[in-house]
CSV table of C-alpha atoms in Angstrom, one decimal:
chain,number,residue,atom,x,y,z
A,1,MET,CA,32.9,21.1,12.3
A,2,GLN,CA,36.3,20.8,14.2
A,3,ARG,CA,37.8,17.6,14.9
A,4,ASN,CA,38.5,16.5,18.3
A,5,LEU,CA,42.0,15.1,18.6
A,6,SER,CA,41.5,13.3,21.7
A,7,ALA,CA,38.2,11.6,20.7
A,8,PRO,CA,38.3,8.0,20.4
A,9,ILE,CA,37.9,6.6,16.5
A,10,VAL,CA,35.1,4.5,15.5
A,11,THR,CA,34.9,3.5,12.0
A,12,LEU,CA,31.7,2.1,10.4
A,13,ALA,CA,32.6,-0.4,7.7
A,14,THR,CA,30.5,-0.5,4.8
A,15,SER,CA,30.3,-1.3,1.0
A,16,SER,CA,30.4,0.8,-2.0
A,17,GLN,CA,26.6,0.2,-2.7
A,18,PHE,CA,26.0,2.3,0.8
A,19,PRO,CA,29.2,4.6,0.9
A,20,ASN,CA,27.4,6.5,3.7
A,21,LEU,CA,25.9,3.6,5.2
A,22,ASP,CA,22.2,2.4,4.6
A,23,LYS,CA,19.2,4.4,5.4
A,24,ASP,CA,18.5,2.4,8.5
A,25,GLU,CA,22.2,3.7,10.0
A,26,GLU,CA,22.5,7.0,8.9
A,27,ASN,CA,22.1,8.5,12.2
A,28,LEU,CA,24.5,6.4,14.2
A,29,PRO,CA,27.6,8.7,13.3
A,30,ASP,CA,25.8,11.5,15.0
A,31,ALA,CA,24.9,9.3,18.1
A,32,LEU,CA,28.5,8.5,18.2
A,33,ARG,CA,29.4,12.0,18.3
A,34,GLU,CA,27.0,12.9,21.1
A,35,ARG,CA,29.0,10.0,23.1
A,36,GLY,CA,32.1,11.7,22.4
A,37,ILE,CA,33.5,9.4,19.9
A,38,GLU,CA,34.6,10.4,16.5
A,39,PRO,CA,32.9,8.4,13.8
A,40,ARG,CA,34.4,7.8,10.2
A,41,ILE,CA,32.7,5.6,7.5
A,42,ALA,CA,34.9,3.4,5.0
A,43,VAL,CA,34.2,1.0,2.4
A,44,TRP,CA,36.0,-2.3,3.5
A,45,ASP,CA,37.5,-3.0,0.1
A,46,ASP,CA,38.7,0.4,-0.5
A,47,PRO,CA,42.4,0.1,-1.1
A,48,SER,CA,43.1,3.9,-0.1
A,49,VAL,CA,41.8,3.1,3.6
A,50,ASN,CA,44.6,2.6,6.2
A,51,TRP,CA,42.8,0.4,8.8
A,52,ASP,CA,45.5,0.7,10.9
A,53,GLU,CA,44.3,4.4,11.8
A,54,ALA,CA,40.6,3.2,12.1
A,55,GLY,CA,40.2,2.9,15.6
A,56,VAL,CA,37.6,0.2,16.5
A,57,VAL,CA,36.0,-1.0,13.3
A,58,VAL,CA,32.2,-1.9,13.4
A,59,VAL,CA,31.0,-3.8,10.8
A,60,ARG,CA,27.9,-2.6,9.4
A,61,SER,CA,26.5,-2.1,5.9
A,62,VAL,CA,28.9,-4.6,4.1
A,63,ARG,CA,26.0,-6.2,1.9
A,64,ASP,CA,28.5,-7.3,-0.7
A,65,TYR,CA,30.7,-9.5,1.3
A,66,ALA,CA,29.0,-12.9,-0.1
A,67,GLN,CA,30.3,-11.8,-3.6
A,68,ASP,CA,33.7,-11.7,-2.4
A,69,ARG,CA,34.0,-13.9,0.6
A,70,ASP,CA,37.7,-14.9,0.6
A,71,ASN,CA,38.9,-11.2,0.1
A,72,PHE,CA,36.5,-10.1,3.0
A,73,VAL,CA,37.5,-12.8,5.2
A,74,LYS,CA,41.1,-11.6,4.4
A,75,TRP,CA,40.4,-7.9,5.1
A,76,ALA,CA,38.8,-8.8,8.3
A,77,HIS,CA,41.4,-10.8,9.6
A,78,SER,CA,44.1,-7.7,8.6
A,79,VAL,CA,42.2,-5.2,10.8
A,80,PRO,CA,43.7,-4.7,13.9
A,81,ARG,CA,40.4,-4.0,16.1
A,82,ILE,CA,37.2,-5.1,14.5
A,83,LEU,CA,33.8,-6.2,16.0
A,84,ASN,CA,32.6,-8.7,15.8
A,85,SER,CA,35.9,-10.5,15.5
A,86,ALA,CA,37.3,-12.0,12.3
A,87,ASP,CA,37.1,-15.5,13.1
A,88,THR,CA,33.3,-15.4,14.3
A,89,MET,CA,32.4,-13.3,11.0
A,90,THR,CA,34.3,-15.9,8.9
A,91,TRP,CA,32.1,-18.9,10.6
A,92,ASN,CA,29.1,-16.8,9.8
A,93,THR,CA,29.7,-16.1,6.2
A,94,ASP,CA,28.5,-19.6,5.4
A,95,LYS,CA,25.4,-21.0,6.4
A,96,HIS,CA,26.8,-24.5,7.0
A,97,TYR,CA,27.0,-22.9,10.5
A,98,LEU,CA,23.3,-24.4,10.9
A,99,GLN,CA,24.5,-27.6,10.7
A,100,ALA,CA,26.8,-27.0,14.0
A,101,LEU,CA,23.9,-25.0,15.8
A,102,GLN,CA,21.6,-28.4,15.1
A,103,LYS,CA,24.5,-30.7,16.3
A,104,HIS,CA,24.3,-28.4,19.7
A,105,GLY,CA,20.6,-29.3,19.8
A,106,LEU,CA,18.9,-26.3,18.4
A,107,PRO,CA,15.8,-26.9,16.1
A,108,THR,CA,16.7,-25.4,12.5
A,109,ILE,CA,14.6,-25.8,9.3
A,110,PRO,CA,15.2,-29.3,7.7
A,111,THR,CA,17.8,-28.6,5.0
A,112,LEU,CA,19.1,-30.5,2.1
A,113,TRP,CA,22.5,-29.3,0.9
A,114,LEU,CA,23.3,-29.5,-2.6
A,115,GLU,CA,27.3,-29.4,-3.1
A,116,PRO,CA,29.2,-28.3,-6.5
A,117,GLY,CA,31.5,-31.6,-5.8
A,118,GLN,CA,28.4,-34.0,-6.3
A,119,ASN,CA,28.0,-32.9,-9.8
A,120,LEU,CA,24.3,-33.5,-9.7
A,121,THR,CA,22.3,-33.6,-13.2
A,122,LYS,CA,19.0,-31.7,-13.5
A,123,GLN,CA,17.3,-35.3,-12.8
A,124,GLN,CA,19.2,-35.7,-9.6
A,125,ILE,CA,18.3,-32.1,-8.5
A,126,HIS,CA,14.6,-32.8,-9.4
A,127,SER,CA,14.5,-36.0,-7.3
A,128,ARG,CA,15.8,-34.3,-4.2
A,129,PHE,CA,13.4,-31.4,-4.2
A,130,PRO,CA,10.2,-31.9,-2.0
A,131,ALA,CA,7.1,-33.8,-3.7
A,132,SER,CA,4.7,-31.2,-2.4
A,133,GLY,CA,4.1,-27.8,-1.0
A,134,ASP,CA,6.3,-24.7,-1.7
A,135,PHE,CA,10.2,-24.7,-0.7
A,136,VAL,CA,13.1,-22.3,-0.7
A,137,VAL,CA,16.4,-22.4,-2.9
A,138,LYS,CA,19.4,-20.1,-1.9
A,139,PRO,CA,23.2,-20.5,-1.8
A,140,ALA,CA,24.9,-21.1,1.3
A,141,ILE,CA,26.9,-17.8,1.1
A,142,SER,CA,24.6,-14.9,0.4
A,143,SER,CA,23.7,-11.8,2.1
A,144,GLY,CA,20.6,-9.6,2.2
A,145,GLY,CA,18.7,-12.3,0.6
A,146,ARG,CA,20.2,-12.4,-2.6
A,147,GLY,CA,20.0,-15.5,-4.6
A,148,THR,CA,16.8,-16.7,-2.7
A,149,GLY,CA,13.9,-18.2,-4.3
A,150,ARG,CA,10.6,-19.7,-3.5
A,151,TYR,CA,9.0,-22.4,-5.4
A,152,THR,CA,6.1,-24.8,-5.8
A,153,ALA,CA,6.7,-28.3,-6.0
A,154,THR,CA,3.7,-29.4,-8.0
A,155,ASP,CA,3.9,-26.7,-10.3
A,156,PRO,CA,6.0,-27.8,-13.5
A,157,ARG,CA,7.2,-24.5,-14.3
A,158,SER,CA,8.0,-23.4,-10.8
A,159,ARG,CA,9.9,-26.5,-10.3
A,160,GLY,CA,11.7,-26.2,-13.7
A,161,GLU,CA,12.7,-22.6,-12.5
A,162,ALA,CA,14.2,-24.0,-9.3
A,163,ILE,CA,16.4,-26.7,-11.0
A,164,ASN,CA,17.6,-23.9,-13.0
A,165,HIS,CA,18.3,-21.8,-10.0
A,166,ALA,CA,20.1,-24.4,-8.0
A,167,LEU,CA,22.1,-25.4,-11.2
A,168,HIS,CA,23.1,-21.8,-11.7
A,169,GLU,CA,24.5,-21.6,-8.0
A,170,LEU,CA,26.3,-25.1,-8.3
A,171,ARG,CA,28.0,-24.1,-11.5
A,172,HIS,CA,29.4,-21.1,-10.1
A,173,GLY,CA,30.7,-23.2,-7.1
A,174,ARG,CA,28.1,-22.5,-4.5
A,175,THR,CA,26.7,-24.8,-2.1
A,176,VAL,CA,22.8,-24.7,-2.5
A,177,MET,CA,20.2,-25.0,0.4
A,178,VAL,CA,17.0,-26.6,-0.3
A,179,GLN,CA,14.5,-26.1,2.7
A,180,ARG,CA,10.7,-26.7,2.8
A,181,TYR,CA,8.8,-23.2,3.4
A,182,LEU,CA,7.0,-23.4,6.5
A,183,ASP,CA,3.4,-22.2,5.9
A,184,VAL,CA,3.4,-20.7,9.4
A,185,ILE,CA,5.7,-17.7,8.2
A,186,ASP,CA,3.0,-16.5,5.9
A,187,ARG,CA,0.6,-16.4,9.0
A,188,GLN,CA,3.1,-15.3,11.6
A,189,GLY,CA,5.9,-13.8,10.2
A,190,GLU,CA,9.4,-14.0,11.6
A,191,THR,CA,10.8,-12.6,14.7
A,192,SER,CA,14.4,-10.9,15.0
A,193,LEU,CA,15.8,-10.9,18.6
A,194,ILE,CA,18.7,-8.5,19.1
A,195,TYR,CA,21.4,-9.1,21.6
A,196,LEU,CA,23.9,-6.1,22.2
A,197,ASN,CA,27.2,-7.0,24.1
A,198,GLY,CA,25.6,-10.2,24.9
A,199,LEU,CA,22.5,-9.0,26.6
A,200,ALA,CA,18.7,-9.4,25.2
A,201,SER,CA,18.1,-5.7,24.0
A,202,TYR,CA,14.9,-5.6,21.7
A,203,GLN,CA,12.6,-7.6,19.4
A,204,VAL,CA,11.4,-6.9,15.9
A,205,GLU,CA,8.5,-8.7,14.0
A,206,LYS,CA,9.1,-9.0,10.2
A,207,GLU,CA,6.4,-9.6,7.8
A,208,PRO,CA,6.8,-12.4,5.1
A,209,MET,CA,9.3,-11.3,2.5
A,210,LEU,CA,8.9,-14.5,0.2
A,211,HIS,CA,5.3,-14.4,-0.7
A,212,PRO,CA,3.9,-17.2,-3.0
A,213,ARG,CA,4.8,-15.5,-6.4
A,214,PHE,CA,8.1,-14.8,-5.0
A,215,ARG,CA,11.2,-15.4,-7.6
A,216,THR,CA,14.8,-15.2,-7.2
A,217,VAL,CA,16.7,-12.1,-5.9
A,218,GLU,CA,19.4,-11.1,-8.0
A,219,GLU,CA,23.1,-10.4,-6.9
A,220,THR,CA,22.6,-7.0,-7.3
A,221,ASN,CA,19.3,-6.7,-5.2
A,222,VAL,CA,18.3,-6.7,-1.7
A,223,VAL,CA,15.1,-7.9,-0.1
A,224,ASP,CA,13.1,-5.2,1.3
A,225,GLU,CA,12.0,-6.1,5.0
A,226,ILE,CA,8.7,-4.8,6.4
A,227,THR,CA,9.1,-4.8,10.1
A,228,HIS,CA,7.4,-3.7,13.3
A,229,VAL,CA,8.8,-3.3,16.8
A,230,GLY,CA,7.4,-6.1,18.8
A,231,ASN,CA,6.9,-6.5,22.6
A,232,ALA,CA,9.6,-8.9,23.6
A,233,SER,CA,7.7,-11.8,25.3
A,234,ALA,CA,9.4,-14.1,28.2
A,235,GLU,CA,8.7,-17.1,25.7
A,236,THR,CA,10.8,-15.5,22.8
A,237,TRP,CA,13.6,-14.4,25.0
A,238,ARG,CA,13.7,-17.9,26.6
A,239,TRP,CA,14.0,-19.5,22.7
A,240,GLY,CA,16.5,-16.6,22.3
A,241,GLU,CA,18.8,-17.5,25.2
A,242,LYS,CA,18.7,-21.3,24.3
A,243,ILE,CA,20.2,-20.2,20.8
A,244,ARG,CA,22.6,-17.5,22.5
A,245,SER,CA,24.1,-20.1,24.7
A,246,ALA,CA,24.6,-22.6,21.9
A,247,LEU,CA,26.1,-20.2,19.8
A,248,HIS,CA,28.3,-19.4,22.7
A,249,ALA,CA,29.0,-23.0,23.2
A,250,TYR,CA,30.3,-23.6,19.8
A,251,ILE,CA,32.5,-20.3,19.8
A,252,LYS,CA,34.2,-21.6,22.8
A,253,GLU,CA,34.4,-25.2,21.6
A,254,THR,CA,36.2,-24.3,18.5
A,255,SER,CA,38.4,-21.3,19.5
A,256,GLY,CA,38.9,-22.4,23.2
A,257,HIS,CA,37.6,-19.0,24.5
A,258,ASP,CA,34.3,-17.4,24.5
A,259,GLU,CA,33.5,-13.8,22.6
A,260,LEU,CA,31.5,-11.1,23.7
A,261,LEU,CA,29.6,-10.0,20.6
A,262,LEU,CA,28.9,-6.4,20.1
A,263,PHE,CA,25.7,-7.5,18.2
A,264,ASN,CA,23.9,-10.5,17.3
A,265,ARG,CA,20.6,-11.0,15.5
A,266,VAL,CA,18.8,-14.3,16.0
A,267,ASP,CA,15.9,-15.1,13.6
A,268,ILE,CA,13.4,-17.4,14.4
A,269,VAL,CA,10.0,-18.6,13.5
A,270,ARG,CA,7.4,-19.8,15.9
A,271,GLY,CA,6.2,-23.6,15.5
A,272,ASP,CA,2.6,-24.5,15.0
A,273,GLU,CA,0.1,-27.4,16.0
A,274,HIS,CA,2.0,-29.4,13.1
A,275,SER,CA,5.5,-28.5,14.4
A,276,GLU,CA,7.9,-30.8,16.2
A,277,SER,CA,9.5,-27.8,18.0
A,278,GLU,CA,7.9,-24.5,19.6
A,279,PHE,CA,10.4,-22.6,17.3
A,280,TYR,CA,12.9,-22.8,14.4
A,281,VAL,CA,16.3,-21.0,13.8
A,282,MET,CA,16.1,-19.5,10.8
A,283,GLU,CA,19.5,-17.8,11.1
A,284,ILE,CA,22.1,-16.1,13.1
A,285,SER,CA,23.6,-12.7,11.9
A,286,LEU,CA,26.7,-11.6,13.1
A,287,ILE,CA,28.3,-9.5,10.4
A,288,ASP,CA,26.0,-7.1,8.3
A,289,SER,CA,22.6,-7.8,9.7
A,290,SER,CA,20.3,-4.8,9.9
A,291,LEU,CA,19.6,-4.1,13.7
A,292,TYR,CA,16.6,-1.9,12.7
A,293,LEU,CA,17.9,1.2,14.1
A,294,SER,CA,15.6,3.4,12.4
A,295,ALA,CA,12.4,1.4,13.7
A,296,ASN,CA,12.6,2.9,17.2
A,297,ASP,CA,14.9,5.8,18.5
A,298,GLU,CA,15.6,3.5,21.4
A,299,HIS,CA,17.3,1.0,19.0
A,300,LEU,CA,19.8,3.4,18.0
A,301,THR,CA,20.3,4.8,21.5
A,302,ARG,CA,20.9,1.2,22.8
A,303,PHE,CA,23.7,0.5,19.8
A,304,ALA,CA,25.5,3.4,20.3
A,305,ASP,CA,25.7,2.7,24.0
A,306,ALA,CA,26.9,-0.8,23.3
A,307,ILE,CA,29.8,0.7,21.1
A,308,GLN,CA,30.9,3.3,23.4
A,309,THR,CA,31.0,0.7,26.3
A,310,ARG,CA,33.2,-1.7,24.0
A,311,ILE,CA,35.6,1.6,23.1
A,312,PHE,CA,36.5,2.0,26.7
A,313,TRP,CA,36.2,-1.8,27.5
């Protein structure tokens, strides 16, 4: 195919695990070509890539960033034109951001934070775990569900595995998050709200991933999601707008200016009759989050259009 020398360039940043993007995004380059854009694909830590000639860089399948966060952050700040911004992605690499969102009034799942500097013993970790029900242990810096485990508080073997899991992460210098597992997730799953260029775009329903016998996802694996295209309700978009507004308030507060995010995935779970809130924020994904482009042709169209808009902004 003859190259159009006048076409604007968009480089889709990926990881060595997905040198041609992951399956969900495999049709994105063709969609960009249809819009008169020259798509390129490059591995973010490939030293042979000249990012000064990469045009606009859209970060996508960088599923390994958490394994080398410092270098990823350094790389992001070195790229002349990158979406989302390097500063915003840096903040989003560490789930301590949930604390900031909570301070802005958002209902997040109650979390116990175990820090490496606390030098906790097995007994101290044991005493901090919930006394009943299921709970989740995961590192604060992770991607694709890596390092996540679901455990049962009253089962001695499961509790012991959870202690060893937490110790493993702490010994590697990683903050550990301990969250009570919400039973409502097993019944209703999770909801992902997708925003493109700051506008509500579409909604996806996700089936529960952490089943009762679920154990830790290793560093080399990624949790497979089972999704369904959902009909966006006024209620969920109302919740999503509250989250989006708090996020942008935080960005403006810390950087002195707001940012138009190319993509923003908000994951929520609905509350039930026993919950203190209508919904809980699971996470906000501004880096490598799946946008479920293959779930519906319209999703791909909207994302390609969003990229095109930013090229000629």
